[in-house]
mmCIF file of C-alpha atoms in Angstrom:
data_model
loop_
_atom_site.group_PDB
_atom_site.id
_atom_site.type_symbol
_atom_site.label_atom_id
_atom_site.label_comp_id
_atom_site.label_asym_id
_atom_site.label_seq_id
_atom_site.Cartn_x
_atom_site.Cartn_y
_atom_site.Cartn_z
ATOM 1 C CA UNK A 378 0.000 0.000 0.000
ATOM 2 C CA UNK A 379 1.602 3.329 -1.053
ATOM 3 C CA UNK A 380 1.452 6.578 0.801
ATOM 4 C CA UNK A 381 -1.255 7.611 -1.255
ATOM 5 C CA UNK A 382 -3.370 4.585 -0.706
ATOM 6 C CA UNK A 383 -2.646 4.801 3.155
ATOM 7 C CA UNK A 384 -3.530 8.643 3.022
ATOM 8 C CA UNK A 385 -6.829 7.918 1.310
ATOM 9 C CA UNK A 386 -7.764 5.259 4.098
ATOM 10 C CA UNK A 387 -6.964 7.724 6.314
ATOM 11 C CA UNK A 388 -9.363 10.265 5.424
ATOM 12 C CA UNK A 389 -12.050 8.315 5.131
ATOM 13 C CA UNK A 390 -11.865 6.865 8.510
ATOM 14 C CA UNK A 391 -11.564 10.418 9.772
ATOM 15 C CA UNK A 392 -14.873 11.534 8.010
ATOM 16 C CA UNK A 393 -17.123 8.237 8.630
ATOM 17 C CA UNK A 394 -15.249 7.174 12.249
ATOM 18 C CA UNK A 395 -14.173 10.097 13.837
ATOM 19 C CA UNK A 396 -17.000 12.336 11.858
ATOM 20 C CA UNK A 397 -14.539 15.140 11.301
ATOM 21 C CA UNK A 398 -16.512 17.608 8.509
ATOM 22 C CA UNK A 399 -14.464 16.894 5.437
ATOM 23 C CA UNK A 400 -14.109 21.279 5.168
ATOM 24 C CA UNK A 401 -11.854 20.527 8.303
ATOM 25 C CA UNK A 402 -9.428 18.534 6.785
ATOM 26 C CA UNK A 403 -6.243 19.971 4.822
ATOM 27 C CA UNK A 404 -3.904 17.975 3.037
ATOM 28 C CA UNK A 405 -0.062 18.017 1.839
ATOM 29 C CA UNK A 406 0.066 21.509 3.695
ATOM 30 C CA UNK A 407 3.588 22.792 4.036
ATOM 31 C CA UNK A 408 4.983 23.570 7.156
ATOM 32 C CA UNK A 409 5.994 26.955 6.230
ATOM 33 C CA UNK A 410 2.750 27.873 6.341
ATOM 34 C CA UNK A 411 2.801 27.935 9.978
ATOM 35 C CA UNK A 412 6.399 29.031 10.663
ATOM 36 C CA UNK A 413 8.381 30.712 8.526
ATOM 37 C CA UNK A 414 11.302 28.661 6.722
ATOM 38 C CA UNK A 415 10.116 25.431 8.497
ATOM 39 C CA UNK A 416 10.755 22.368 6.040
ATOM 40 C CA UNK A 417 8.315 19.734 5.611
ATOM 41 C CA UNK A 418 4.857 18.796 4.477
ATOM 42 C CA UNK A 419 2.103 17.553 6.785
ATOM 43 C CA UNK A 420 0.314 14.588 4.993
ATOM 44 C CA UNK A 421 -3.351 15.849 6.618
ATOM 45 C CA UNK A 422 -4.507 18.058 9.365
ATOM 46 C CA UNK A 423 -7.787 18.553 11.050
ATOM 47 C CA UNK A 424 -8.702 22.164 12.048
ATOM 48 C CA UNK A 425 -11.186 23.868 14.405
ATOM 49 C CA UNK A 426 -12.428 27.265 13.558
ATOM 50 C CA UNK A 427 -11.824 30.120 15.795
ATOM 51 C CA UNK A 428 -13.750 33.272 15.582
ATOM 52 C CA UNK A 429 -11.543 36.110 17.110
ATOM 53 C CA UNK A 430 -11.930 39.853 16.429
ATOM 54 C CA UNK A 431 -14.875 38.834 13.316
ATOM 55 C CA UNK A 432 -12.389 36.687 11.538
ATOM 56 C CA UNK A 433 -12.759 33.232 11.423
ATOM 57 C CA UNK A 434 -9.119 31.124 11.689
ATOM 58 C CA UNK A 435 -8.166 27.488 11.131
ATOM 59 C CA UNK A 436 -6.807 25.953 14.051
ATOM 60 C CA UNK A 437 -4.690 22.701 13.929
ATOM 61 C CA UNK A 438 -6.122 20.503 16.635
ATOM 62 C CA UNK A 439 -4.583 16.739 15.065
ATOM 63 C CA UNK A 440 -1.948 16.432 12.848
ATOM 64 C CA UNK A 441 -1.369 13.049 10.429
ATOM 65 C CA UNK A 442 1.364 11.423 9.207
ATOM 66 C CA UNK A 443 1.154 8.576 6.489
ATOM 67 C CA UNK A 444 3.955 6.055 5.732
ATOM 68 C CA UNK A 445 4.085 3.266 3.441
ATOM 69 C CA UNK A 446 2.736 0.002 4.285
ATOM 70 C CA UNK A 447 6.285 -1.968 4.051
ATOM 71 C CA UNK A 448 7.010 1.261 6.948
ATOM 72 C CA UNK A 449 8.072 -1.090 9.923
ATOM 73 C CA UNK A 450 6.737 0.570 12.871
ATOM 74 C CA UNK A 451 9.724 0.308 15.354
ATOM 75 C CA UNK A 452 13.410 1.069 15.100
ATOM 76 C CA UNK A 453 15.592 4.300 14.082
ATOM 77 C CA UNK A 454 13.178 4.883 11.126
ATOM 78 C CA UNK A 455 10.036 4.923 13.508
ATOM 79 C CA UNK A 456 11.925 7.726 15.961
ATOM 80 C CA UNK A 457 12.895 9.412 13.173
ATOM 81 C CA UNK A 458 9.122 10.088 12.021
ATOM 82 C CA UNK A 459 8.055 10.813 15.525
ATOM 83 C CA UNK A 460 11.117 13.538 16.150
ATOM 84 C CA UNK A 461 9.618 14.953 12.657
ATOM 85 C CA UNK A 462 5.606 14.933 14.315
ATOM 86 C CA UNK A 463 7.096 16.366 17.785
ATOM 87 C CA UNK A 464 8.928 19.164 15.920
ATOM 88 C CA UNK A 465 5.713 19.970 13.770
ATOM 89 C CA UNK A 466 3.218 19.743 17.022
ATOM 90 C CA UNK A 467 5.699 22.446 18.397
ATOM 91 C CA UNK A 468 5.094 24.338 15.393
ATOM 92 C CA UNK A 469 1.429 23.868 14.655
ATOM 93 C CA UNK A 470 0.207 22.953 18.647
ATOM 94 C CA UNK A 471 -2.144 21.101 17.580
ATOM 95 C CA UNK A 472 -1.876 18.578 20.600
ATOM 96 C CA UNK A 473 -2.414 15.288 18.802
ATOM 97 C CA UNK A 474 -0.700 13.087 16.634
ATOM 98 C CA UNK A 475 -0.960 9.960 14.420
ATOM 99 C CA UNK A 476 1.881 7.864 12.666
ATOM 100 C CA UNK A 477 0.259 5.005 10.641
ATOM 101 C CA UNK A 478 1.084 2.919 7.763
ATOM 102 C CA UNK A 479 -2.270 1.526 7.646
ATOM 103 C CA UNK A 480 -1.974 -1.002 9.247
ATOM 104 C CA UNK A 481 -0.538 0.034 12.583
ATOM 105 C CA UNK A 482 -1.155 3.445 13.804
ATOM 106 C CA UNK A 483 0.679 5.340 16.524
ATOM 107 C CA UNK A 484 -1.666 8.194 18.599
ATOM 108 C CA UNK A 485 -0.187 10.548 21.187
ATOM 109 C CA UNK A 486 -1.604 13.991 22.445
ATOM 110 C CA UNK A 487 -1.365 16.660 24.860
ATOM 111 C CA UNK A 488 -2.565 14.854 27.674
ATOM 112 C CA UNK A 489 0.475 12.479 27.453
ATOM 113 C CA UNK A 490 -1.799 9.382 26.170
ATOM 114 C CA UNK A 491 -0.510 6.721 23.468
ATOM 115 C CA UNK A 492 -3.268 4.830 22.635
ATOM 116 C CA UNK A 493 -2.841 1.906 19.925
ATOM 117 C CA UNK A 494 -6.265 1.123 19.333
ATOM 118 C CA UNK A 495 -8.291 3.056 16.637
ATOM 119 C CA UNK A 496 -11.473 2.731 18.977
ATOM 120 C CA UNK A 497 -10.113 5.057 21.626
ATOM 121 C CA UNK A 498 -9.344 7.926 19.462
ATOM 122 C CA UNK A 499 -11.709 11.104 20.045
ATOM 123 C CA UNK A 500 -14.440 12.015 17.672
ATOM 124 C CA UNK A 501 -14.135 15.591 15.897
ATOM 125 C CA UNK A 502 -16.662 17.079 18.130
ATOM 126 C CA UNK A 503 -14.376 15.737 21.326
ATOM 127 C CA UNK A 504 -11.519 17.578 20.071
ATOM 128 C CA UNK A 505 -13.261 20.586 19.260
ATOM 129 C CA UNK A 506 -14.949 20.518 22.413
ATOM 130 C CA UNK A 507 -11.242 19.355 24.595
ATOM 131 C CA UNK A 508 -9.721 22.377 22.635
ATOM 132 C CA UNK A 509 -11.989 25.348 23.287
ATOM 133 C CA UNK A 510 -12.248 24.032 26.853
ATOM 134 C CA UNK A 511 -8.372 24.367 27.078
ATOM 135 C CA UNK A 512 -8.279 27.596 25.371
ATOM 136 C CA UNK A 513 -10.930 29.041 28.097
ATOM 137 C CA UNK A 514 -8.487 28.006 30.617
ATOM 138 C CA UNK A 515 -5.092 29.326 29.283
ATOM 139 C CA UNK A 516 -6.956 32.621 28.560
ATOM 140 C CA UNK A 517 -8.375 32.184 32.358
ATOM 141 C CA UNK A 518 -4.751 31.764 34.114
ATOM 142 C CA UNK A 519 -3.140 34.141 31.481
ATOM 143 C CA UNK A 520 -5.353 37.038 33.215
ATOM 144 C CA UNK A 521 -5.180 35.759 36.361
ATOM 145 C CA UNK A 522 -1.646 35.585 36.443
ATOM 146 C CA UNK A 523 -0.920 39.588 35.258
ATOM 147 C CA UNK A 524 0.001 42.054 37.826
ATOM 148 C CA UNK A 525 3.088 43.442 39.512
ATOM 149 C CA UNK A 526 5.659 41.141 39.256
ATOM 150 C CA UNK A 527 3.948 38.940 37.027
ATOM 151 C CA UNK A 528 7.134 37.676 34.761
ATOM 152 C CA UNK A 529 4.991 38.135 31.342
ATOM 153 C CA UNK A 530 7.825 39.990 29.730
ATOM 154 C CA UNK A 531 5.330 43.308 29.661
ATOM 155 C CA UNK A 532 6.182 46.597 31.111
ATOM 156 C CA UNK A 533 2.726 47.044 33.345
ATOM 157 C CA UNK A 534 3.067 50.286 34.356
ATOM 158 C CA UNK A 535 3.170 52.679 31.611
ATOM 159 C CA UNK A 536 2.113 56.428 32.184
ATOM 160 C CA UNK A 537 -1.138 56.535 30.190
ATOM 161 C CA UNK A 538 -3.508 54.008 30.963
ATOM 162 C CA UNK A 539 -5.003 53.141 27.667
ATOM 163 C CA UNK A 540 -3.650 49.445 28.062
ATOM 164 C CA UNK A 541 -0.376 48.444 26.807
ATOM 165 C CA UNK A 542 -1.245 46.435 23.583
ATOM 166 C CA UNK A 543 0.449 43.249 25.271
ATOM 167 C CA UNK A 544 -3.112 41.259 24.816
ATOM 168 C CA UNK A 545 -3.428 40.441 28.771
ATOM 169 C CA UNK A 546 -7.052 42.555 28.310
ATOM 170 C CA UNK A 547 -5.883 44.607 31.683
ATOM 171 C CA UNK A 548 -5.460 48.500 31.660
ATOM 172 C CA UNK A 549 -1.814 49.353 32.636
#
């Protein structure tokens, strides 16, 4: 089974198992798309959309990478393909991954899980709903935590106090 073939299975089992809405799904996107001279191509990606100031943007919240079938699933070659879908969740932070050559599949995410089962992966509308729930709480401790002292990197205390354009949401 080539690539190809494996990416194809792939898909499908994301729309018809995992019900992810097939306008959520990008394929063979490059990575400099999300960082700036970053090399590589991301076989497929599932997105959530974010509204933020009227916009709507795509957010990465699983990333997918296909191998062939004759891929063995263990070894140098294996670590080497995970280094490669560590680097890209640090680029993309979308929080989940999956190495498969259709046959096997590898699943990790934020949480620290590795599941090998296909069962116990989350449904579209669990990740949508795990991500916005973690987004509510970053924001949450990011505006708890400002104040004197807080170690954000912002100067707090500026002399007007039409807010410092640092994103906390706090007049300075």
């Amino acid at each position: 089974m080539s690539k190809e073939f494996v990416k194809e299975r792939v898909l499908k089992y994301l729309m018809e198992d995992l019900l992810v809405p097939q306008d959520m799904i990008d394929t063979n996107v490059p990575l400099s798309e999300f960082e700036e001279g970053a090399e590589g191509v991301l076989d497929i990606i599932v997105n959530v959309v974010v509204k933020e100031h009227g916009e709507d943007y795509y957010v990465p919240v699983l990333i997918v990478t296909c191998v062939d079938e004759d891929f063995v699933m263990e070894g140098e070659a294996l670590q080497k393909e995970i280094d490669f879908l560590e680097d890209v969740d640090n680029i993309t932070t979308a929080g989940r991954m999956i190495l498969t050559n259709g046959n096997e599949m590898m699943y990790a995410d934020w949480t620290g899980e590795e599941y090998n089962t296909e069962a116990s992966l989350p449904t579209y509308d669990q990740m949508q709903k795990e991500f916005f729930e973690m987004e509510a709480k970053l924001r949450e401790e990011e505006n708890m935590h400002h104040g004197d002292g807080c170690g954000c990197g912002h100067d707090h205390h500026h002399e007007n106090n039409d807010g410092c354009g640092c994103g906390c949401g706090h007049q300075h």
